Short mmCIF file of C-alpha atoms and ligand atoms in Angstrom, two decimals:
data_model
loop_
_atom_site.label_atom_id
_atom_site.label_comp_id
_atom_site.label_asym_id
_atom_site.label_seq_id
_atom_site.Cartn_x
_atom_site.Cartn_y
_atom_site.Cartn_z
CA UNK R 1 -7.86 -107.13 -120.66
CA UNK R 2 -10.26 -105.90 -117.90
CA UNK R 3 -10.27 -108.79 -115.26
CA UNK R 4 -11.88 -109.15 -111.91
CA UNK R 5 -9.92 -111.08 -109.37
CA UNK R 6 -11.70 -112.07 -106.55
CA UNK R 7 -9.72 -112.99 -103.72
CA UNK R 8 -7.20 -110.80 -104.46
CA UNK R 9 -5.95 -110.09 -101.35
CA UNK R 10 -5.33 -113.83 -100.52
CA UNK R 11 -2.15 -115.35 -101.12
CA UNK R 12 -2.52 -116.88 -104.74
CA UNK R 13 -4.55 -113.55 -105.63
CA UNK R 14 -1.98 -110.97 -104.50
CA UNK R 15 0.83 -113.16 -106.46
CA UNK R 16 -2.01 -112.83 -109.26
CA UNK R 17 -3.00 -109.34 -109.32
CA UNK R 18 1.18 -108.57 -109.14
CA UNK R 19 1.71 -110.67 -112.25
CA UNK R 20 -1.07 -109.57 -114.12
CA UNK R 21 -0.53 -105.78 -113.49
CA UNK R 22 3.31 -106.50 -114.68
CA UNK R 23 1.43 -107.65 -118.01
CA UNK R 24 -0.44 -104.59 -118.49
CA UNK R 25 -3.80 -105.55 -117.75
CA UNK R 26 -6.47 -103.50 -116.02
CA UNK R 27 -7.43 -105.48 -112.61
CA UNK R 28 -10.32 -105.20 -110.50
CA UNK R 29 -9.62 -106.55 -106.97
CA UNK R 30 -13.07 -108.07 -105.45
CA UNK R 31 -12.34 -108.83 -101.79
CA UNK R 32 -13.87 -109.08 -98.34
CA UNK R 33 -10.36 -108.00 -96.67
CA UNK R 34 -11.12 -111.49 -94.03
CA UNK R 35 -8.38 -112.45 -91.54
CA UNK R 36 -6.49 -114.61 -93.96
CA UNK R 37 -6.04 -110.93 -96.73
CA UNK R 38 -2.22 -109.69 -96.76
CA UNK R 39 -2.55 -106.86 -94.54
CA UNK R 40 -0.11 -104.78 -96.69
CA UNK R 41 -2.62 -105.07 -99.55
CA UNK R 42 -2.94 -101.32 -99.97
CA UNK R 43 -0.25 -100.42 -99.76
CA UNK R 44 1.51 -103.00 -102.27
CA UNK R 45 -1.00 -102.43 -105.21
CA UNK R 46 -2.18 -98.41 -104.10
CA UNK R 47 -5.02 -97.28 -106.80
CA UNK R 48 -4.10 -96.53 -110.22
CA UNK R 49 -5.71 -96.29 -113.87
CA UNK R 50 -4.81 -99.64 -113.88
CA UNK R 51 -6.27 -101.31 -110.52
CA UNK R 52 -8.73 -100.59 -108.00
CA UNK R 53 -9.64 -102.31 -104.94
CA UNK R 54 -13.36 -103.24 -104.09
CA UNK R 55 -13.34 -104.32 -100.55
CA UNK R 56 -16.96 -106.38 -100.88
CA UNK R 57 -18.13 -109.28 -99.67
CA UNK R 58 -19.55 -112.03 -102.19
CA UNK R 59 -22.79 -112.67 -100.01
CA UNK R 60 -23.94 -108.82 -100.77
CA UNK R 61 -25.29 -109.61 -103.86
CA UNK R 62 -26.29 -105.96 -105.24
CA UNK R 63 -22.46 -104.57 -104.03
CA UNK R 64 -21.32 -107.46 -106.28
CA UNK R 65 -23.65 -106.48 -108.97
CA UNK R 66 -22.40 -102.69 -108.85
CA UNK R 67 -19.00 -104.20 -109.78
CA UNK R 68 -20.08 -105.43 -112.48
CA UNK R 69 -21.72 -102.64 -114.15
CA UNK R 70 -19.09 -100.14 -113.00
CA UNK R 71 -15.70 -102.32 -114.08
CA UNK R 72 -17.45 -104.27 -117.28
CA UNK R 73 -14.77 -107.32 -117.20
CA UNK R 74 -13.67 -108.88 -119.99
CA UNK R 75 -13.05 -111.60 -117.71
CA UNK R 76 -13.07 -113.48 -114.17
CA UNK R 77 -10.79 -114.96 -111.94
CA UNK R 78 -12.82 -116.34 -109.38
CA UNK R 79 -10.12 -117.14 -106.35
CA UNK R 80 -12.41 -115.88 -103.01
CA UNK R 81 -12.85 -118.26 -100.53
CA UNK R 82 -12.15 -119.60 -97.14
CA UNK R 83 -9.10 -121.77 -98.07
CA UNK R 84 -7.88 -123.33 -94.62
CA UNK R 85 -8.99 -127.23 -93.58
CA UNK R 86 -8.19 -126.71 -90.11
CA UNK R 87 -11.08 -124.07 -89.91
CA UNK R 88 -13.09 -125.32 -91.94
CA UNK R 89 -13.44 -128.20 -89.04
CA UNK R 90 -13.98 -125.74 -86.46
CA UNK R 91 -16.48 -123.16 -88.57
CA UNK R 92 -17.91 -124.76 -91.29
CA UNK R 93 -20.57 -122.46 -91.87
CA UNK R 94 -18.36 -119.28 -93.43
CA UNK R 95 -17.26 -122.02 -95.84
CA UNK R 96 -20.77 -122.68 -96.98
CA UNK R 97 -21.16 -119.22 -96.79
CA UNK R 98 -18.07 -117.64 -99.07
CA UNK R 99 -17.26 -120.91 -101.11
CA UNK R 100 -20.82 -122.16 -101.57
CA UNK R 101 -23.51 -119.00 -101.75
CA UNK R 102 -20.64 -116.86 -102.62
CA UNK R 103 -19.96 -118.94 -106.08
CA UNK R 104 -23.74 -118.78 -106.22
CA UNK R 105 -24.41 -115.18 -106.09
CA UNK R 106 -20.80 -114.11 -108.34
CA UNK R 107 -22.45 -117.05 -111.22
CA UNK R 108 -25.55 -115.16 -110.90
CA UNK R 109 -24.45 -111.45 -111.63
CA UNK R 110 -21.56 -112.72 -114.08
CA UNK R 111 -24.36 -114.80 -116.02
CA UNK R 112 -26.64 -111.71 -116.06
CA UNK R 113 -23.58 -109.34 -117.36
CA UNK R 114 -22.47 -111.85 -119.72
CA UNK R 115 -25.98 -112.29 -121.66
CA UNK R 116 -26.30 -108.39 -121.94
CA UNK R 117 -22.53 -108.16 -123.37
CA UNK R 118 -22.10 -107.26 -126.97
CA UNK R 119 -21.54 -109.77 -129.72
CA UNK R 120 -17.75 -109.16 -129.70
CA UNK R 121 -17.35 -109.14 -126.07
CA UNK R 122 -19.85 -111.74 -125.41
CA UNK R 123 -17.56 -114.29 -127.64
CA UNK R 124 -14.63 -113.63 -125.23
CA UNK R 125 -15.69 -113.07 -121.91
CA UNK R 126 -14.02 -116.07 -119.48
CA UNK R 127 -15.19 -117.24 -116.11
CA UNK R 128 -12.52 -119.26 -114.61
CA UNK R 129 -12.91 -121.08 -111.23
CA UNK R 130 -9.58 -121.71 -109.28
CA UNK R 131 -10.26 -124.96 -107.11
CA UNK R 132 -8.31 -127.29 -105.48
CA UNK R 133 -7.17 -130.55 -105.68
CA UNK R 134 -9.05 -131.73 -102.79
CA UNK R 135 -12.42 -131.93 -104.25
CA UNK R 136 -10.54 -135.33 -105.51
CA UNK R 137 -9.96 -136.90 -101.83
CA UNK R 138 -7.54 -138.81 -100.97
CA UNK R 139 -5.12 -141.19 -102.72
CA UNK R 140 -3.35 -144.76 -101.86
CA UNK R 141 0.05 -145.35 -102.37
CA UNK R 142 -0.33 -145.11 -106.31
CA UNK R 143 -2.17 -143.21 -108.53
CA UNK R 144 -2.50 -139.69 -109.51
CA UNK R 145 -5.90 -137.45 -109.87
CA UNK R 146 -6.63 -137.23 -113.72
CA UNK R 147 -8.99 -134.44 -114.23
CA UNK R 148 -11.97 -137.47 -114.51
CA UNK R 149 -11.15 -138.37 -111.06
CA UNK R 150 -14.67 -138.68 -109.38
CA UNK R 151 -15.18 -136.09 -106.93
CA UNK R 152 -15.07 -137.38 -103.17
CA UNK R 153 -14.03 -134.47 -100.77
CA UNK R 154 -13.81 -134.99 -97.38
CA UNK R 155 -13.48 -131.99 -95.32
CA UNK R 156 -16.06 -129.19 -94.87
CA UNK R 157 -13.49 -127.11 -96.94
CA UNK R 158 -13.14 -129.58 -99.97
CA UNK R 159 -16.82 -130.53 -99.94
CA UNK R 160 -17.71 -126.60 -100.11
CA UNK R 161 -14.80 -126.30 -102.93
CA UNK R 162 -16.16 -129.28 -104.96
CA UNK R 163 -19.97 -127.91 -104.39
CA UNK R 164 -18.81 -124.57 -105.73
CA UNK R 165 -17.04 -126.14 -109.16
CA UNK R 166 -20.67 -128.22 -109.68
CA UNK R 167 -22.47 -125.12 -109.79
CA UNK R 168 -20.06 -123.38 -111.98
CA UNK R 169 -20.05 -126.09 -114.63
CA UNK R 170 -23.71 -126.07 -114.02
CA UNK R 171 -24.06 -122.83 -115.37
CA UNK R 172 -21.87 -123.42 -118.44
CA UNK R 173 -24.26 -126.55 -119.07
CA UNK R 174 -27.42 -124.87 -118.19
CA UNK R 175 -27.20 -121.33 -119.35
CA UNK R 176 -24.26 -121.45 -121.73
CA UNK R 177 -21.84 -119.30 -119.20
CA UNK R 178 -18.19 -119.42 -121.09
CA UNK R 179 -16.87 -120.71 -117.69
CA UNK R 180 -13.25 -122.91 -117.29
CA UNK R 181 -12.22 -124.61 -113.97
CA UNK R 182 -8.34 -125.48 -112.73
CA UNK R 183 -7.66 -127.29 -109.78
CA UNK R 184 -4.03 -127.10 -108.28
CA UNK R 185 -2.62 -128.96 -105.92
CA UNK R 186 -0.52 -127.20 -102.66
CA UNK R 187 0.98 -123.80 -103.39
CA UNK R 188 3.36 -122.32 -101.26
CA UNK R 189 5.60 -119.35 -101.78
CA UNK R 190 5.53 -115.38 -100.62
CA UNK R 191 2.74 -113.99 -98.98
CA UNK R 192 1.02 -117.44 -97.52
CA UNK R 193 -0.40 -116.61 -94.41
CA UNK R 194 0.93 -118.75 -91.82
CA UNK R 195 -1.21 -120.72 -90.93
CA UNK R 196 -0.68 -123.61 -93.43
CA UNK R 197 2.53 -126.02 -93.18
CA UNK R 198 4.96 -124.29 -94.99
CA UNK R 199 5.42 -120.39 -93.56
CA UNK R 200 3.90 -122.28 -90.02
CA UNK R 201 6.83 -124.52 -89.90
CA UNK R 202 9.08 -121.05 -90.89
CA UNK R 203 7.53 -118.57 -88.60
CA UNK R 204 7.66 -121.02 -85.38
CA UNK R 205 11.20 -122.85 -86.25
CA UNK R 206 12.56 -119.02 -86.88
CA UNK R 207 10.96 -118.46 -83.11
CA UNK R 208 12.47 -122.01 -82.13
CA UNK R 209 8.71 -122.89 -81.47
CA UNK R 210 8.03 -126.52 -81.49
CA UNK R 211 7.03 -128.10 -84.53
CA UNK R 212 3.66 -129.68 -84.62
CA UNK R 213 3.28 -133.08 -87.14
CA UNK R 214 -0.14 -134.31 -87.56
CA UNK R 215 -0.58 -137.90 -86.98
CA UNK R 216 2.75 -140.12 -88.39
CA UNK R 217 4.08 -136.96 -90.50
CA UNK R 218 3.45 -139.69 -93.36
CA UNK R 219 0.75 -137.95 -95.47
CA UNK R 220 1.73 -136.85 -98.85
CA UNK R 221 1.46 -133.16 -100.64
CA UNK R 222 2.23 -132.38 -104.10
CA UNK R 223 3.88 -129.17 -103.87
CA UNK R 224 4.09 -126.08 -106.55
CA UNK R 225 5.47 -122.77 -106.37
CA UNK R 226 2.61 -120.22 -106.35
CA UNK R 227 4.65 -118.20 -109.01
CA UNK R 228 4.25 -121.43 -111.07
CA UNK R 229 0.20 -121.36 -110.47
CA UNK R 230 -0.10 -118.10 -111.38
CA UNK R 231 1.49 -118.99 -114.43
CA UNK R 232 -0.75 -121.84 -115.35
CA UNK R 233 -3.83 -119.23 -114.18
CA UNK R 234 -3.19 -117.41 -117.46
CA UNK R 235 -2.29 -119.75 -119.37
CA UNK R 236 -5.70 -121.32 -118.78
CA UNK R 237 -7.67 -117.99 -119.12
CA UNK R 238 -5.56 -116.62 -122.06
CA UNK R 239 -5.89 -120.41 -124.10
CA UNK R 240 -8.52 -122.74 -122.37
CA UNK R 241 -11.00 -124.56 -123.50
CA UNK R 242 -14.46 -123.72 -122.41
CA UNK R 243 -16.04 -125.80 -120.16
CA UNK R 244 -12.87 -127.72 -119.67
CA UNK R 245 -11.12 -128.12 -116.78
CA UNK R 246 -7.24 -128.36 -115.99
CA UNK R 247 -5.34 -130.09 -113.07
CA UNK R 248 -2.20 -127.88 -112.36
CA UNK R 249 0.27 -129.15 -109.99
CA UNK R 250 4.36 -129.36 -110.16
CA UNK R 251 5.31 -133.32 -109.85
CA UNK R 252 6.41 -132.69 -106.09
CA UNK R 253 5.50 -135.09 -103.78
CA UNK R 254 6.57 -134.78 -100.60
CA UNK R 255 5.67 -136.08 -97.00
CA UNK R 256 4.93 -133.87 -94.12
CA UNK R 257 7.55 -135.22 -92.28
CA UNK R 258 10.51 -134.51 -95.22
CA UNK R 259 9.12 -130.96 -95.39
CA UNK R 260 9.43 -129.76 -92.04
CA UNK R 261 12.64 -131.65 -91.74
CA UNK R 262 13.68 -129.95 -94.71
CA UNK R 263 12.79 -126.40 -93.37
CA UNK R 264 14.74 -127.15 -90.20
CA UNK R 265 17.81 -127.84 -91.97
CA UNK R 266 17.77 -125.05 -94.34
CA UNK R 267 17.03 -122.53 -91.64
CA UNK R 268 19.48 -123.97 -89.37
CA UNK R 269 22.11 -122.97 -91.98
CA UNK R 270 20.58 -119.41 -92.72
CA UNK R 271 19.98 -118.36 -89.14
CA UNK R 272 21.47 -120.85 -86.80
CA UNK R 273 19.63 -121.75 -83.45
CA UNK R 274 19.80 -120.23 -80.13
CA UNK R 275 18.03 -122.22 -77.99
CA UNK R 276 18.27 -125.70 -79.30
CA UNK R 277 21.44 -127.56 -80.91
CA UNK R 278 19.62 -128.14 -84.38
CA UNK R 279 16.21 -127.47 -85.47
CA UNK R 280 14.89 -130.98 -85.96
CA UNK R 281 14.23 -130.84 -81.95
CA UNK R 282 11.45 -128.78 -82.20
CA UNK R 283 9.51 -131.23 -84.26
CA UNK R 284 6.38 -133.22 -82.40
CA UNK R 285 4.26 -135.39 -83.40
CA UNK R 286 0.24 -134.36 -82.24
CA UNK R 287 -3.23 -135.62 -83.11
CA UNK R 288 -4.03 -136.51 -86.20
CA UNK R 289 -6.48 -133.79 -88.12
CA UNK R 290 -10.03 -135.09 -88.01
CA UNK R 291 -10.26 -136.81 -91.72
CA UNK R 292 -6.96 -135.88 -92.56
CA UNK R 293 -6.71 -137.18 -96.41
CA UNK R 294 -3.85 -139.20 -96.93
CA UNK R 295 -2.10 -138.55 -100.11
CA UNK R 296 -2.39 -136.07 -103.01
CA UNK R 297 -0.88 -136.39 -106.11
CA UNK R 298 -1.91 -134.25 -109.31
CA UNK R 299 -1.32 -135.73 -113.13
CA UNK R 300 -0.99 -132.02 -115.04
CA UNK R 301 -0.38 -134.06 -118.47
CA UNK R 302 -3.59 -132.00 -119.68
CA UNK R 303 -2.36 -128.60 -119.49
CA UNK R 304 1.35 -129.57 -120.08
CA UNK R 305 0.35 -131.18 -123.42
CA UNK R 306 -2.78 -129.08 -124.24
CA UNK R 307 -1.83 -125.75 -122.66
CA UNK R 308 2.08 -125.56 -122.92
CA UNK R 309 2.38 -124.87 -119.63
CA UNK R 310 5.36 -126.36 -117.39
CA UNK R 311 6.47 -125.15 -113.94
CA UNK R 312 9.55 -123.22 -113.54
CA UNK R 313 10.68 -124.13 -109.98
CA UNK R 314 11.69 -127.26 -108.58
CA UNK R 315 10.71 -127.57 -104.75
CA UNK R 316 14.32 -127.52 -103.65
CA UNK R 317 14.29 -123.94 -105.52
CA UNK R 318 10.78 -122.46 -104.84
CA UNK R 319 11.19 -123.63 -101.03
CA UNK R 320 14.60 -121.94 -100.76
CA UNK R 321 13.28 -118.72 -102.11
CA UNK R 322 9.95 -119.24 -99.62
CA UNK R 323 12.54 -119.50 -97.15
CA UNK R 324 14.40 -116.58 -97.76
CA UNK R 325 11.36 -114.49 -98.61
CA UNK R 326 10.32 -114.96 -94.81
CA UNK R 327 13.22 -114.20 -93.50
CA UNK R 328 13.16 -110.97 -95.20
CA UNK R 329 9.70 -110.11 -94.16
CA UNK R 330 9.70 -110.52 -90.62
CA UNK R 331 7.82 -107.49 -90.15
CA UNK R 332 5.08 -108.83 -92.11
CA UNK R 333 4.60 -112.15 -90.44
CA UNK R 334 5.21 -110.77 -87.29
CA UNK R 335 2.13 -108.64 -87.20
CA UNK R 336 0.10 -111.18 -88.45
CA UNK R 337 0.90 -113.21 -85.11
CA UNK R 338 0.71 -110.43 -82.83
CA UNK R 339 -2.59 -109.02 -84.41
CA UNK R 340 -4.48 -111.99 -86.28
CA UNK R 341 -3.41 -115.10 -85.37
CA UNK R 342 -0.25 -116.92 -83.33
CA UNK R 343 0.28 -120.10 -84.62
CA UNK R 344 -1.49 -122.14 -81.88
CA UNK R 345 -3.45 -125.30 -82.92
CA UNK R 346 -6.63 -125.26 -85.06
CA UNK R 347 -9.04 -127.94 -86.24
CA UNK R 348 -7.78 -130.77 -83.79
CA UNK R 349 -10.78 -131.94 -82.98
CA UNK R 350 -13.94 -132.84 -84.78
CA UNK R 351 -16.74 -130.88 -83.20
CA UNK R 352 -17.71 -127.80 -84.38
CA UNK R 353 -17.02 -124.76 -82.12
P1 LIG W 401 -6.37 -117.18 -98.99
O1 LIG W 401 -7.15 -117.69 -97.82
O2 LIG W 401 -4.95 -116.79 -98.81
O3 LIG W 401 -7.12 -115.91 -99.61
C1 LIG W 401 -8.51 -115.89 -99.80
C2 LIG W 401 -8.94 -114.44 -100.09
O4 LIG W 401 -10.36 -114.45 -100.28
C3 LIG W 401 -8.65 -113.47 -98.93
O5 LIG W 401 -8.04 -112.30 -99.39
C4 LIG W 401 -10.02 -113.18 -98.35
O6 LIG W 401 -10.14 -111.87 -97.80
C5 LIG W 401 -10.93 -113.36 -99.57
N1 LIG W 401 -12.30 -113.71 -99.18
C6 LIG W 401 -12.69 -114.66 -98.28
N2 LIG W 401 -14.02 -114.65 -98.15
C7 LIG W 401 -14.49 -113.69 -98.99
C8 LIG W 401 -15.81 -113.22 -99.31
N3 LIG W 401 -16.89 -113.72 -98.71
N4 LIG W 401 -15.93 -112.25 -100.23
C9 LIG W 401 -14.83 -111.72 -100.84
N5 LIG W 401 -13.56 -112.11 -100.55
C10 LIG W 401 -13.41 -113.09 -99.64
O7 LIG W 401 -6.53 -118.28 -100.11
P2 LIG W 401 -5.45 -118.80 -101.19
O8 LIG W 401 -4.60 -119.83 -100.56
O9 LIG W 401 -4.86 -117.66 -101.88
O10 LIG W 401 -6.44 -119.57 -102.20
C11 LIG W 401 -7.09 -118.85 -103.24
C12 LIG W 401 -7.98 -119.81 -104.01
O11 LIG W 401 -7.21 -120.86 -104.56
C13 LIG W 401 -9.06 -120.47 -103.15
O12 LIG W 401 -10.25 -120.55 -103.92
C14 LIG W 401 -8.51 -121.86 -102.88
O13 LIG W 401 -9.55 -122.79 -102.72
C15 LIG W 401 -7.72 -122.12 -104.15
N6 LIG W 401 -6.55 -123.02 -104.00
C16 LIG W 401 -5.62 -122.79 -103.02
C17 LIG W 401 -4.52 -123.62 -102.93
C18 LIG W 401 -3.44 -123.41 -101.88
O14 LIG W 401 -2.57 -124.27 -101.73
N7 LIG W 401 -3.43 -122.30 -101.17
C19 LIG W 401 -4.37 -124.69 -103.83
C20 LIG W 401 -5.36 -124.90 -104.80
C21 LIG W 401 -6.44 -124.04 -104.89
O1 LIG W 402 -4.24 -129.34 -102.00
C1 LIG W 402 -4.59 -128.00 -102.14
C2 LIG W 402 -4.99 -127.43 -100.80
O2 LIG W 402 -3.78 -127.29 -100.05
C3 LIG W 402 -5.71 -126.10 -100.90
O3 LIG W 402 -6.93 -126.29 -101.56
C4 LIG W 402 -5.96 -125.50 -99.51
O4 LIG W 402 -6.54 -124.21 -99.62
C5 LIG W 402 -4.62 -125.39 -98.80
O5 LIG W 402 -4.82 -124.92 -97.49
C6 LIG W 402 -3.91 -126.74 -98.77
O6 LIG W 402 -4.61 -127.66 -97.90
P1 LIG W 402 -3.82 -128.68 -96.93
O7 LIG W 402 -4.73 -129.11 -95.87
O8 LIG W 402 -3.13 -129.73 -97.72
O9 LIG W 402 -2.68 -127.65 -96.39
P2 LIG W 402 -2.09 -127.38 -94.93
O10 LIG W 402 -0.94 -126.45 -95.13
O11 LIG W 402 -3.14 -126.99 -93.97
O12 LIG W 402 -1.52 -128.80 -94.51
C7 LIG W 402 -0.57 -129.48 -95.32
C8 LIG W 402 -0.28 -130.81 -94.65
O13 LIG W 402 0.43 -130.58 -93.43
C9 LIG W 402 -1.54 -131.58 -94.25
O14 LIG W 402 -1.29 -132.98 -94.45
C10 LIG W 402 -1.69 -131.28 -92.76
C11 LIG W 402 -0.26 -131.11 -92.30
N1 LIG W 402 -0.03 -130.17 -91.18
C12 LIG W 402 -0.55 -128.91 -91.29
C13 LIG W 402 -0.34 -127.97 -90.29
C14 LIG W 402 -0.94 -126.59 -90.39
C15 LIG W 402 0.77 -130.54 -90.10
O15 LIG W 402 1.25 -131.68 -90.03
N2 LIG W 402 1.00 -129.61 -89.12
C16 LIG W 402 0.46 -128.35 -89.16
O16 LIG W 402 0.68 -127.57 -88.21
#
């Protein structure tokens, strides 16, 4: 197939594009290149007969359109956005802007490409939205989001994420657009830039940093190896329903606090510390995030039973892996800090900057 990633220079679209190239398919790489774009991008997928990069931003609506005429997908995998809570508090207005309008104007040329299509092709074509779990808010102690969970984001991120999946089941509604939607819960694995939890907690206990825990440490994640997404990203484009959606997440719930206590025990074994006696040390416990949801927790039953998807990693093995993968990239993490960003605080407080 002829797909056209968006986003995939991110960290869930770089594992993508890898994966999908190791298939055989012909991929078309739609992305702006922002901060948060693996900065080895070029030279870990260089051009080929097989892949090409566009660096373009979804807001310029007639470089978008170009695409379209000049790669003719069979199909899209729409991952582009601004992904990260923390500045989504402090600059809401690029989420509107890539996550919102962006959606807006990629529906808009897709819609336009799709009607002109062929019979044949026309039949086959797929839109498929990658969301997030958030657009679900936030759980009690029980429960699990169902994919009929009512929608009830909370952050400037989720509410831009959950605007974004309304519009594209608008347009499968409205003007018949084959479009499918997943929404995952947390990924984590190679390439995650680090600023989220995960490669933070790696990057700054490998440094012997301290640790920072938002609020108690007691809000809960549901954790999944991004291999594992990309997995169930297929699976949903190659056998979906559509106008279906599927909740994709790996039965791993864990709470902040057990994660990063987690990290500093494994790395204490791989690369024992210098500075401090163990790792755990480091941790301390700051402000809470504005909003912070408490708990998510994803029910995949849907694409498990429907979809025969299952995840291969267990967090114990995907983390270990995570773990090792960053200590074997140093160089690539460490430029990130020095050029792009060095792990200080973002999103602490609720005022927009
Ligand atoms: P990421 O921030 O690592 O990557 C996002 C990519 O989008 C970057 O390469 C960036 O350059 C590109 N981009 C941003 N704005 C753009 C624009 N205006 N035009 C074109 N490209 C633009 O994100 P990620 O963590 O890989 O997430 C990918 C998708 O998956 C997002 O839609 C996110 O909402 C969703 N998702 C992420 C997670 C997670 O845990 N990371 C979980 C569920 C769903
Ligand atoms: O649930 C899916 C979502 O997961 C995705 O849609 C988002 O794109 C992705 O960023 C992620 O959002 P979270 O807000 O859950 O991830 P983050 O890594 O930012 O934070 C995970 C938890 O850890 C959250 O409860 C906040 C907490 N945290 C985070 C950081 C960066 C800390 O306690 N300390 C930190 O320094």
């Amino acid at each position: 197939m002829k797909i056209l990633v968006t986003g995939g220079a991110g960290f869930i679209g770089a594992n993508l594009v890898h994966s999908l190239l190791e298939d055989g398919h012909v991929v078309g790489n739609l992305d702006k290149l922002t901060y948060a774009a693996n900065p080895d991008i070029e030279a870990l997928f260089p051009p080929s007969e097989r892949y090409v990069l566009y660096q373009t931003d979804l807001a310029d609506y007639e470089a978008v359109r170009q695409i379209f005429t000049q790669f003719e997908p069979d199909a899209v995998m729409h991952l582009a956005a601004e992904s990260h809570v923390d500045r989504s508090i402090d600059r809401p207005g690029e989420f509107i802007q890539t996550n919102i309008t962006g959606t807006f104007n990629l529906l808009t040329i897709a819609l336009a490409y799709w009607q002109a299509l062929p019979p044949e092709r026309k039949e086959s074509f797929r839109f498929h939205h990658i969301s997030t779990d958030e657009v679900f808010g936030s759980l009690g102690e029980a429960g699990l989001f169902h994919e009929k969970t009512p929608y009830d984001p909370h952050s400037p991120y989720s509410a831009s994420k959950a605007a974004s999946d309304h519009l594209v089941r608008a347009w499968k509604t409205t003007y018949g657009l084959p479009a499918l939607v997943s929404n995952c819960s947390n990924n984590y694995g190679p390439y995650q830039f680090p600023e989220k939890l995960i490669p933070l907690m790696i990057v700054r206990g490998l440094s012997e940093d301290s640790l920072p825990v938002y609020g108690d440490g007691l809000n809960v994640r549901d954790w999944l190896y991004v291999e594992d997404h990309v997995s169930a990203l297929k699976c949903v484009l190659r056998n979906g329903k559509v106008g279906e959606s599927y909740n994709v997440g790996g039965n791993s719930e864990r709470t902040n606090i057990e994660i990063v206590q987690t990290i500093c025990d494994l790395l204490d074994d791989l690369a024992p510390p210098q500075k401090v006696s163990r790792r755990r040390e480091l941790i301390q416990y700051v402000t809470d995030r504005p909003g912070h949801d408490r708990r998510y927790a994803i029910d995949a039953t849907k694409i498990r039973r429907e979809l025969d998807w299952r995840p291969v990693e267990t967090f114990e093995t995907g983390l270990k892996k995570t773990l090792l993968w960053y200590l074997d990239h140093q160089v690539w993490w460490k430029n990130i800090l020095e050029t792009r960003y060095a792990g200080e605080r973002l999103g602490s407080v609720a005022k927009i900057g």
